[in-house]
Structure formats: structure tokens, C-alpha cells
Coordinates of C-alpha atoms in Angstrom, one line a residue:
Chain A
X1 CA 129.1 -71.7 20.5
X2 CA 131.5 -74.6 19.2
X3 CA 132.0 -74.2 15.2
X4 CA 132.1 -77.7 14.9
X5 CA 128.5 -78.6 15.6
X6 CA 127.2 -79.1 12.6
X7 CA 123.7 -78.0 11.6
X8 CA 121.7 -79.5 9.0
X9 CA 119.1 -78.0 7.2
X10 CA 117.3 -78.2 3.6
X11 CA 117.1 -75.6 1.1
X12 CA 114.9 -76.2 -2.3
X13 CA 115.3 -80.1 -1.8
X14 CA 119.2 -79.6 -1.2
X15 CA 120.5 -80.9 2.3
X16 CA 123.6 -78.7 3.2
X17 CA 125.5 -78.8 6.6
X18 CA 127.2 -75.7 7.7
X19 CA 128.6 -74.9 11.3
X20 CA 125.4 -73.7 14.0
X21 CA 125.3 -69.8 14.2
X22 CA 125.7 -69.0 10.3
X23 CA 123.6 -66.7 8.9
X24 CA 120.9 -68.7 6.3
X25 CA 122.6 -66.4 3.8
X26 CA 125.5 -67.2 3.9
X27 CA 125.2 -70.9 4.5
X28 CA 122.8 -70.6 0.9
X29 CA 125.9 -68.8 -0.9
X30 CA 128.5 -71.3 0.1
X31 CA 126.5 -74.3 -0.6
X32 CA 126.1 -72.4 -4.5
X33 CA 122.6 -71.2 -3.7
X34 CA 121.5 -68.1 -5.2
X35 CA 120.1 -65.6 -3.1
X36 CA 119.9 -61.9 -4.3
X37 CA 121.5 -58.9 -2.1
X38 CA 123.0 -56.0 -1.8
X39 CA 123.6 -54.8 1.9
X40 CA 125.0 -58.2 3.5
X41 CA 128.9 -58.5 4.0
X42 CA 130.2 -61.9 5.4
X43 CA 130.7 -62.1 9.1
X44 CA 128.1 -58.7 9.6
X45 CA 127.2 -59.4 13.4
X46 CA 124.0 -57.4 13.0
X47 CA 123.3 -57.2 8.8
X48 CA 121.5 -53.8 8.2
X49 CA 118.6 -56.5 6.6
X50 CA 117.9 -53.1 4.7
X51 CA 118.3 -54.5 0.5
X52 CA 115.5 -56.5 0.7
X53 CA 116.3 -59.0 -1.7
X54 CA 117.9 -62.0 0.3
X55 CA 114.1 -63.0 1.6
X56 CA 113.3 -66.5 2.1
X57 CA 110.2 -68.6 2.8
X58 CA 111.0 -71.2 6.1
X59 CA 108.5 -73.8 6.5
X60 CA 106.5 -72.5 9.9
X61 CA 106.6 -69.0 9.5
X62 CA 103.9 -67.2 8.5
X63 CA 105.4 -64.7 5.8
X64 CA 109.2 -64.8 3.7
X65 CA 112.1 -63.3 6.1
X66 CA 115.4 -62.0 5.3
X67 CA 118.0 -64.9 4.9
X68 CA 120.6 -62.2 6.0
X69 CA 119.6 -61.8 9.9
X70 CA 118.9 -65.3 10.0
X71 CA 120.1 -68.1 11.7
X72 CA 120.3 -71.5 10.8
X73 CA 118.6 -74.2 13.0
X74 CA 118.7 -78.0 12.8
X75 CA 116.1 -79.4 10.5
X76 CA 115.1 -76.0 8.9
X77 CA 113.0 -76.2 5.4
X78 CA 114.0 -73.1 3.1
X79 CA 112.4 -72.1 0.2
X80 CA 114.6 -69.7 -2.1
X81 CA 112.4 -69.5 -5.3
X82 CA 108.9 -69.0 -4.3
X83 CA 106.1 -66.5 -5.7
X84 CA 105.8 -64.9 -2.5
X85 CA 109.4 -64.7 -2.4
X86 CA 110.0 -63.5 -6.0
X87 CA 107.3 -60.9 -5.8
X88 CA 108.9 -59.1 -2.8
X89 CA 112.4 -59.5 -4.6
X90 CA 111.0 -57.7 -7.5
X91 CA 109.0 -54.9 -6.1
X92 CA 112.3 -54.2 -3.9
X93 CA 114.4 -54.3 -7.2
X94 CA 111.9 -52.0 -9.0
X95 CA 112.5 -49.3 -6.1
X96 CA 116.1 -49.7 -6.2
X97 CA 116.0 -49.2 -9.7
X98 CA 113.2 -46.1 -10.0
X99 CA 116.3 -44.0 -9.7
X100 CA 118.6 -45.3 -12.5
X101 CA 119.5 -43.6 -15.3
X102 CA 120.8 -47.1 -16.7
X103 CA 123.5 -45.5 -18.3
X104 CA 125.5 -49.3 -17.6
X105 CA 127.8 -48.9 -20.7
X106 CA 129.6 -45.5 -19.2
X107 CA 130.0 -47.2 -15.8
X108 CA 133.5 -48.2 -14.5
X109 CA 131.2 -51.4 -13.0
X110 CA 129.7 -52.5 -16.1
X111 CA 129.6 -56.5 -16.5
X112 CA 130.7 -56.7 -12.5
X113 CA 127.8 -54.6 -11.1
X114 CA 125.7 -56.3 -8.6
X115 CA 122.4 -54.6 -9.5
X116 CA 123.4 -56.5 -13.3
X117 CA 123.8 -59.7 -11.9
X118 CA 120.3 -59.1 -9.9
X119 CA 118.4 -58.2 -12.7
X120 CA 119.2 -60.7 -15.1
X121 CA 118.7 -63.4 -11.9
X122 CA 114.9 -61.8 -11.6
X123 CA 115.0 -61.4 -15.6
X124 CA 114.3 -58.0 -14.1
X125 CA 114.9 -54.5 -16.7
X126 CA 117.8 -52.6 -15.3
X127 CA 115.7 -48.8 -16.4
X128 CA 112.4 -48.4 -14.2
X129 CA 109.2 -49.3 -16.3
X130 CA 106.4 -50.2 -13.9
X131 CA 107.2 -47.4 -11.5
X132 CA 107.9 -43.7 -12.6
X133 CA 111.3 -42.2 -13.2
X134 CA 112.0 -40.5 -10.2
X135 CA 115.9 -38.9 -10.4
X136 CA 117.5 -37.9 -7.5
X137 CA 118.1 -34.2 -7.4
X138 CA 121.9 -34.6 -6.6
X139 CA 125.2 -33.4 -8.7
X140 CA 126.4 -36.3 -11.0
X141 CA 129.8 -36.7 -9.2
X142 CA 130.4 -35.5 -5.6
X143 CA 134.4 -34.4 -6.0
X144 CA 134.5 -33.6 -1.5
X145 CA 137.3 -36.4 -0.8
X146 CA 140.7 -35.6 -1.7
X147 CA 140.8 -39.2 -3.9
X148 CA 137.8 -40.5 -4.3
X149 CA 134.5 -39.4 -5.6
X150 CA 130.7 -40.7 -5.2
X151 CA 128.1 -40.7 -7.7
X152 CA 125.3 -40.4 -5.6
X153 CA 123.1 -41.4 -8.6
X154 CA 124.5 -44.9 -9.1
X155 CA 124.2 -45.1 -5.1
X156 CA 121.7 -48.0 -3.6
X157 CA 122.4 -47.0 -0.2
X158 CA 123.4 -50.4 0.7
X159 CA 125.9 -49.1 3.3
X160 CA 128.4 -51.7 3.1
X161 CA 131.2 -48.8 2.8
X162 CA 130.0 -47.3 5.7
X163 CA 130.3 -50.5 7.4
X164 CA 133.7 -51.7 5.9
X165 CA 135.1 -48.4 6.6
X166 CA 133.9 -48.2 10.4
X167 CA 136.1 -51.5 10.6
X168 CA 139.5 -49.4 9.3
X169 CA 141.4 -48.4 12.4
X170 CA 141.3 -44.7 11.1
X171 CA 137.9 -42.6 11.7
X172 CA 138.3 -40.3 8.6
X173 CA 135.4 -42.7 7.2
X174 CA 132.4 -41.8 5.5
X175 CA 128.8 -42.0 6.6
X176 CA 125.0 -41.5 5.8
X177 CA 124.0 -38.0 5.4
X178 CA 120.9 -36.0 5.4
X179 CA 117.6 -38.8 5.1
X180 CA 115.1 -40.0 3.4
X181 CA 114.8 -39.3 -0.5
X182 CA 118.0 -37.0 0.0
X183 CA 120.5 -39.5 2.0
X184 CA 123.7 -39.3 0.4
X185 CA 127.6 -41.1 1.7
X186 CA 129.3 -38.0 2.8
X187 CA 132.6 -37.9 3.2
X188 CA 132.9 -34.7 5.6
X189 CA 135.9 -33.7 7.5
X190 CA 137.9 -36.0 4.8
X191 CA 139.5 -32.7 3.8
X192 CA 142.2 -32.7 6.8
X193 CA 145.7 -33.9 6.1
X194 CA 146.7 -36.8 6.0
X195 CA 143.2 -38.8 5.1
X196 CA 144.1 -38.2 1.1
X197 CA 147.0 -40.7 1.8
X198 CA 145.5 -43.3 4.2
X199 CA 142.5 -43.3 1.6
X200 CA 144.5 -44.1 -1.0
X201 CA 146.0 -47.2 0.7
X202 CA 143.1 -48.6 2.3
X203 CA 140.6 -49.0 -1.0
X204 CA 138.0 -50.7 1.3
X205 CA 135.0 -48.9 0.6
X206 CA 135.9 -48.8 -3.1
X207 CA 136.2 -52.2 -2.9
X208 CA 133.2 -53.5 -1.8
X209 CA 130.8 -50.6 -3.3
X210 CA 128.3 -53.6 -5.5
X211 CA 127.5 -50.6 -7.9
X212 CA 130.9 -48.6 -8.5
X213 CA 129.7 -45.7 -6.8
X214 CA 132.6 -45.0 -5.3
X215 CA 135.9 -45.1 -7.1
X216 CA 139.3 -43.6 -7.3
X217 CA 139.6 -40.5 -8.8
X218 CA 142.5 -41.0 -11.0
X219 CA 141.3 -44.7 -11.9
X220 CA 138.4 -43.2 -13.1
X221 CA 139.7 -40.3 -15.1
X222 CA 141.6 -43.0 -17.0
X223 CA 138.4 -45.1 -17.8
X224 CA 136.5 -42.2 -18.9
X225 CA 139.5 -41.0 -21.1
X226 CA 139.6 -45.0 -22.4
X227 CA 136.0 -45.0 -23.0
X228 CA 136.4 -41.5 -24.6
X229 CA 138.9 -43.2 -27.5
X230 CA 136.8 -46.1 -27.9
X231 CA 133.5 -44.0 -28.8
X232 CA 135.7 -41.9 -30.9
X233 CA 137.3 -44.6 -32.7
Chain B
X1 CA 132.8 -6.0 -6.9
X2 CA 135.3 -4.5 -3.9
X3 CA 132.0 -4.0 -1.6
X4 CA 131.4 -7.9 -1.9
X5 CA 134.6 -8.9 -0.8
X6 CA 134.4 -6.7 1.8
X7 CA 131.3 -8.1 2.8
X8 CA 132.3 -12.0 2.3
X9 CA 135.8 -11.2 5.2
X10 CA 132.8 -9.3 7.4
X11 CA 130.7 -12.6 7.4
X12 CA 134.4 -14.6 7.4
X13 CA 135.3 -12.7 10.6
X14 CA 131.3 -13.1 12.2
X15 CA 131.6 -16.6 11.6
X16 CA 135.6 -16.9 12.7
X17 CA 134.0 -15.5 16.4
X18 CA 131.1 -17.5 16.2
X19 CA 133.8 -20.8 15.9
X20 CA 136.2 -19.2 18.6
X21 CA 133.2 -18.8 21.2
X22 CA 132.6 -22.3 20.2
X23 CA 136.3 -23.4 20.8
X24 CA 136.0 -22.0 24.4
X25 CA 132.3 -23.7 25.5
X26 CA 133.3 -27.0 24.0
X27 CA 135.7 -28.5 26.7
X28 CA 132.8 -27.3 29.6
X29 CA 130.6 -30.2 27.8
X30 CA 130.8 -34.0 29.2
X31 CA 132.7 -36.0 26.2
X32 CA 130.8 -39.3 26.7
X33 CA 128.9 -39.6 23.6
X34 CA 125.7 -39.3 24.7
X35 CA 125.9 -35.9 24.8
X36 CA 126.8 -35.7 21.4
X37 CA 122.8 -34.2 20.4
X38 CA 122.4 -32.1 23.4
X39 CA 125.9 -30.6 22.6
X40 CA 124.9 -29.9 19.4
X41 CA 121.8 -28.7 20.3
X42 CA 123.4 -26.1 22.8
X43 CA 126.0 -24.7 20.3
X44 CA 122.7 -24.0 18.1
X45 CA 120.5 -22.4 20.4
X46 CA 123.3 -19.8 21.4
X47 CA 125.2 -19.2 17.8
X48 CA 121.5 -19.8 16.1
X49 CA 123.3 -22.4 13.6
X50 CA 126.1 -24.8 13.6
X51 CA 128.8 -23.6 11.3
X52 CA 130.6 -26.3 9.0
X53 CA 133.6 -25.9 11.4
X54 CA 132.2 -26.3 14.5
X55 CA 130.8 -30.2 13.4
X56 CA 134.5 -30.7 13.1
X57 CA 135.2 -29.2 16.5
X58 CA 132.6 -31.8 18.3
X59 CA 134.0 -34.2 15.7
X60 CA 137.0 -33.8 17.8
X61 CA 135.9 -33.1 21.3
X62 CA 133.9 -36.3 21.4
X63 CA 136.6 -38.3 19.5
X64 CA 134.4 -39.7 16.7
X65 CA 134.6 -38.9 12.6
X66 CA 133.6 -36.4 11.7
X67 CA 131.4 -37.5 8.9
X68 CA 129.6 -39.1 11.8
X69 CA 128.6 -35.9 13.3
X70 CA 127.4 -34.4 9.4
X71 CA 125.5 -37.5 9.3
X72 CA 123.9 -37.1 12.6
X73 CA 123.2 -33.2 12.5
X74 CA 121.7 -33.5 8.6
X75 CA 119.6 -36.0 9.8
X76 CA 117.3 -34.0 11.8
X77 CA 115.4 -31.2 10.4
X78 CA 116.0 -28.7 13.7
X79 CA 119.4 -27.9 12.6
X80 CA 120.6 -25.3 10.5
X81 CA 123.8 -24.9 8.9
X82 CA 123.5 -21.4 8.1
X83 CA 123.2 -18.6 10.2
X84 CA 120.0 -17.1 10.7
X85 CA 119.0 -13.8 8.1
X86 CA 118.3 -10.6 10.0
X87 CA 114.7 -11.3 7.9
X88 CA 114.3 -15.1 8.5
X89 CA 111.1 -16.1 6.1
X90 CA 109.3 -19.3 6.5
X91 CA 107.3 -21.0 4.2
X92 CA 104.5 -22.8 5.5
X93 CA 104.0 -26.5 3.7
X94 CA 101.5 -27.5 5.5
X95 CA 98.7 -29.6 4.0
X96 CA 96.3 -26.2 3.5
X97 CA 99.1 -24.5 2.4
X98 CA 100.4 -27.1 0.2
X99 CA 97.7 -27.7 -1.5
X100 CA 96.8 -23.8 -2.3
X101 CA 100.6 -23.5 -3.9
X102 CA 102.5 -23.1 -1.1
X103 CA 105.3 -25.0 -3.2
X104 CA 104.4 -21.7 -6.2
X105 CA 105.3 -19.3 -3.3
X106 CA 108.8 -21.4 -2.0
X107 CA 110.3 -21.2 -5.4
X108 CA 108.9 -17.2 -6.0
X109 CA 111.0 -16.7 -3.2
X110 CA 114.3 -18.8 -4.3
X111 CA 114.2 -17.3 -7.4
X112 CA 113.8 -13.4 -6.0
X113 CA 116.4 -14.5 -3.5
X114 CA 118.8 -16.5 -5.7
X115 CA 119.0 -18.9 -2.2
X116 CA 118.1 -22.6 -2.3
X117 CA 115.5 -23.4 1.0
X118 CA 117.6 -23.7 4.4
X119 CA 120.0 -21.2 3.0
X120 CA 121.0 -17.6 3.6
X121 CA 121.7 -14.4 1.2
X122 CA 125.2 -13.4 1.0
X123 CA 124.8 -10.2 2.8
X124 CA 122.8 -12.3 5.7
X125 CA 119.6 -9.9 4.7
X126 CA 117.3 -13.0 4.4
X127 CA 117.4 -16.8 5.1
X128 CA 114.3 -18.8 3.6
X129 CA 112.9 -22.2 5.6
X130 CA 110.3 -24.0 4.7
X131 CA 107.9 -24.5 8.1
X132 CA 104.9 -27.8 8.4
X133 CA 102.5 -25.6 10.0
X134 CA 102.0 -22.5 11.4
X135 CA 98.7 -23.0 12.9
X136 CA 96.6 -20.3 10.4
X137 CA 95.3 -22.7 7.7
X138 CA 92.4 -20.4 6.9
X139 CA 94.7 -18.2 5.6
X140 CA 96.9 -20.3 3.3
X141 CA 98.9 -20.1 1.7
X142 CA 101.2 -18.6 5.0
X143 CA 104.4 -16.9 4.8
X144 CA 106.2 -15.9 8.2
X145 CA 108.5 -13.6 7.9
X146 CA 110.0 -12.7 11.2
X147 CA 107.4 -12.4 13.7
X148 CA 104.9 -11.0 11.1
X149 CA 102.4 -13.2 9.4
X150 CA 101.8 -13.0 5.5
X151 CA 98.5 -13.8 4.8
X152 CA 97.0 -15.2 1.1
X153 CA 100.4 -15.0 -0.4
X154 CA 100.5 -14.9 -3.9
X155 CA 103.8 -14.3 -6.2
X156 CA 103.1 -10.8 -7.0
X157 CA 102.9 -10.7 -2.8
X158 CA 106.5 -12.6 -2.6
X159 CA 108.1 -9.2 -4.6
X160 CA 105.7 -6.9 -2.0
X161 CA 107.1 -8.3 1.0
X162 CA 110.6 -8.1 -0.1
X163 CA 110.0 -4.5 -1.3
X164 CA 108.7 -3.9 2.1
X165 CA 111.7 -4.9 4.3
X166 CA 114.0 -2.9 1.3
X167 CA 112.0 0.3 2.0
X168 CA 111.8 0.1 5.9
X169 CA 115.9 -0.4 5.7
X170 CA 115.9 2.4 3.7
X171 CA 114.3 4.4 5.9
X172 CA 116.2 3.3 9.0
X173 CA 119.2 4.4 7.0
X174 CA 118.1 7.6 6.0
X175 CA 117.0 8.2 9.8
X176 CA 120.4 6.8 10.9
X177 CA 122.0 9.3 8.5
X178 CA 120.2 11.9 9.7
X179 CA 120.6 11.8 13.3
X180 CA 124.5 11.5 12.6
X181 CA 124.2 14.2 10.6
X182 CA 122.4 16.2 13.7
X183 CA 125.5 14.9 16.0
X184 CA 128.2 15.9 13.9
X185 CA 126.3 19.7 13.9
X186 CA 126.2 19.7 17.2

């Protein structure tokens, strides 16, 4: 596959060129379309497709796809924007969001949270309203890792830490536990020596966490206590 | 409070063998990866759970995280991580017996217990499970406990059972006592 060739395709009316093989997701994002998601990291060989929320309708298929696992081909015609499209968007969204407390203001990714960004792009409420408020039965914090802990409530399950952190040379990483309702991150067998301190260096699944689900430890003790003396004051 | 600390090294020291038995199978089984569920599955069927430790120990014998191996085991419902109570009681939640409360009867039994389901009593007396179907829908809502079925369970039933398996120990120990009490006459 040469990068050069260049493909070009249309997207709402928009004619964009982007090297043959990139994702439609990508290719949308670069050229400063809009497309909502949560699971998709750039250059994923195989995106989990699992969010929901980057679908697309291409002229010639029978029902909206999503943009993520998709690859662009000469002379495509994208639609980002229609009601077949929004309505999946927004039942997937309403899911996501059944189990959020919406507690934005006490959350170390208030104002850079992807799920805010979302819901104001599908002038979508950020608290469940259609669907029933379904908590997950699971401790606030999860304290298991020596640095970091996991709020299993704030979660989406997106699973790019999983994926940035099987790309780390070191497999201390974390993974998907347990299924269903109940899937967590867990972070077992990060109690050995030595994983406290590569952790602490790496940052990659903090990083890239959309929600701030995962954070440092210490960082977070210090925006708590911040938050603390600015409710107090 | 001395008896339960007693009691917590006994378990310690049951589970300690369990893990060394463990450590000595583990380098018989192939490392390619495939094997990963069989090994698993092995290591279950002769220790009747996989201890926290001994994920770590395949973690390690199959060179992959360890978190990988939690991840893997939790998914599927036919492991446990707890050993197996000397009274194992299962909860049928079937569709009969869901619908005539078996849900009622699961949390009678947490709450007499003070163990969550999938768990096991401190003193390894009792571990609770919560079963699909155990193929007597007639008489829901179905308790197993051991071999024996318990039939139209209600929560006054949940404190019977219990009281049951209390008395019949208490009898064995009284008959143990006795006969070492014959022995040392002798």
C-alpha cells in the first residue's frame, strides 16, 4: 500500500483527499469533520468499533456503519449528519449515560471530558432522562494499583487504556474484568515491585482515559483538596 | 477473638498447600498459550477453586499479565475464586424459580451468612452460588445444598436448613467426643 495514492472521497458536500488505507474516521477528523467517539485511537489496526457513536451513512449501503473500521475508497459519498445517523448516536449516548451520576463539577475531567464534548455535539443531557437510572453496583474508587486509581463509575468501557497499555513494553497492564453489566479495568497482579514505579513514568492509560477514570493518585488527592478550599471559600 | 486468628493461619496454611501443589503441576503444562483455559481449568477441578495466587502463577508460567489472566478467568462463570464450603448451597435462578422469589431466598441466605453470592464463610462451613437450573421447576423455588435438594423454600426455611447442618455437626461432635472418650478409657 503506497501512502502517496491519494484517495478522494466526499463527506457532507466537502471533497477531502487523504492517503488510501485511512480509516473514514480519521480522514473526517483531520479534514475538521466532526464525528462523535469514544473507543477509536489513531493508527488502531483493528478499532474495537465498540462506542457506537462514529456511525456514518455511505451512499450504497443499506444501513449507517461505523466510520472507525472503515476504509476510505475512491469516490465514496459520506453522510455525517443524518436522522438515521443521529438517532443511533443518541440512543448509544443515552446507554453510555444510564449509568452517570453526572457529578461533572467534582471530576478531575470537567470541561476536557469527552462524554461533555459529545453531549453538547448531540445537544444531548449529560444525567439519564429517557432511560432509567441504573448505578453500577461498584465501590466509588478502586485504590488496587500502587499509584493509580479507577472510578469504575465514571468508566465507559471504551478500552483505549487497555489498548494503549498493551502497546507499553512492560505487561504489568491492566485489562477487562468480570463481563457484562459488572466489567470493570482491573489492575491485578499490579501489586508486585517494581510496577508502582514504571506506572508512574509511563502515564499512558491516564492519558488517554476520554472520561478521567483513571488518574494518579496523588494528582488527584491534590484536586480534591483544591476543590475542597474552593467549596469552602 | 484468639480462635479466629487461629482459624484465619489454618485456612492461610490450607490455601499456602493448595498454591505449593500448584507450584509443582504448573511446569508439567505446555506454555503455548492456548492452553492458558484448559490450565486453568485443570488447577480448578483438582484444588476446587483458583486461589488469587495461583492466576499470578499461570500469569507467569505462560508469560502474559497478569491482569490478563483475572480478566480471562472472571469472565466465565465456571470459575470460582473461593474454595468450595464443606456445605456448598446453590441457589437456583432459574426462570420458575426466579419468578417464585428465588432472588427473596439468595439474599435470606447472604444476610444469615454475612457472604456476598460466589463467596465462602470464614470458617469454610458454607459457600453460597447462585445455579440457572437445577432441573426441578415444580418445586421452586430450589435450594441445593450439597447433594440434598430443598424443596419450596421460603425464608423461614433458609434459617431451618442452616439450623439443620449446625445440629447434625453438633452431633458428629458430640459422637466424635464420645468415642475419644471410649479410647482414652480403654
Amino acid at each position: 500500500m503506497s501512502k502517496d495514492r491519494m484517495v478522494t472521497l466526499t463527506v457532507d458536500g466537502l471533497e477531502i483527499s487523504v492517503p488510501q488505507g485511512t480509516k473514514l474516521l480519521k480522514a473526517c477528523l483531520d479534514n475538521g469533520i466532526y464525528i462523535p467517539n469514544l473507543c477509536y485511537i489513531d493508527d488502531m489496526e483493528h478499532p474495537p468499533a465498540s462506542c457506537r457513536l462514529c456511525l456514518v451513512e455511505i451512499e450504497g449501503r443499506p444501513d449507517p456503519l461505523p466510520s472507525c473500521s472503515q476504509k476510505v475508497e475512491d469516490g465514496m459519498v459520506v453522510h455525517t449528519e443524518t436522522d438515521a445517523v443521529r438517532l443511533l448516536q443518541k440512543t448509544a449516548f443515552r446507554l453510555l449515560v444510564s449509568t452517570n451520576h453526572g457529578k461533572c463539577r467534582l471530576c478531575m475531567a470537567n470541561k476536557h471530558c469527552a462524554m461533555q464534548q459529545i453531549a453538547k455535539f448531540l445537544h444531548m443531557p449529560l444525567r439519564t432522562k429517557k432511560l432509567r437510572y441504573i448505578p453500577k453496583d461498584m465501590p466509588e474508587v478502586i485504590e488496587d494499583h500502587p499509584c493509580i486509581v479507577y472510578e469504575p463509575n465514571k468508566c465507559v468501557l471504551c478500552g483505549r487504556c487497555v489498548y494503549v497499555c498493551s502497546r507499553q513494553n512492560y505487561d504489568f497492564a491492566l485489562d477487562f474484568a468480570r463481563r457484562g453489566f459488572n466489567t470493570t479495568i482491573s489492575f491485578f497482579g499490579s501489586q508486585e515491585e517494581g510496577v508502582g514505579d514504571y506506572c508512574r513514568n509511563c502515564r499512558a492509560c491516564v492519558d488517554i482515559c476520554p472520561v478521567g477514570a483513571l488518574n494518579f493518585k496523588d494528582e488527584r488527592d491534590a484536586f480534591l483538596q483544591d476543590l475542597q478550599a474552593k467549596i469552602s471559600a | 477473638m484468639s480462635d479466629n486468628i487461629e482459624q484465619d493461619q489454618e485456612v492461610d496454611l490450607e490455601e499456602q498447600q493448595v498454591l505449593d501443589a500448584i507450584a509443582v503441576e504448573l511446569p508439567g503444562f505446555s506454555r503455548d498459550v492456548h492452553q492458558l483455559l484448559p490450565v486453568l481449568q485443570k488447577i480448578q477441578h483438582t484444588h476446587g477453586y483458583l486461589p488469587r495466587d495461583s492466576m499470578v502463577m499461570v500469569a507467569a508460567h505462560f508469560a502474559v499479565a497478569a491482569a490478563k489472566v483475572f480478566g480471562i478467568a472472571t469472565f466465565y462463570n465456571q470459575f470460582r475464586f473461593n474454595p468450595p464450603g464443606r456445605h456448598p448451597i446453590k441457589v437456583c435462578l432459574g426462570t420458575a424459580c426466579h419468578v417464585k422469589g428465588g432472588e427473596i431466598i439468595l439474599e435470606n441466605f447472604t444476610r444469615r451468612l454475612g457472604i456476598e453470592e460466589g463467596e465462602t464463610t470464614q470458617d469454610r462451613e458454607y459457600s453460597l452460588e447462585r445455579v440457572a437450573c437445577v432441573g426441578c421447576c415444580a418445586l421452586a423455588p430450589v435450594v441445593v445444598v450439597g447433594e440434598k435438594i430443598e424443596s419450596y423454600v421460603t425464608p423461614s426455611k433458609v434459617e431451618g436448613v442452616i439450623t439443620e447442618i449446625e445440629i447434625q455437626n453438633e452431633i458428629a461432635e458430640r459422637e466424635k467426643a464420645k468415642d475419644e472418650q471410649q479410647s482414652d478409657s480403654e
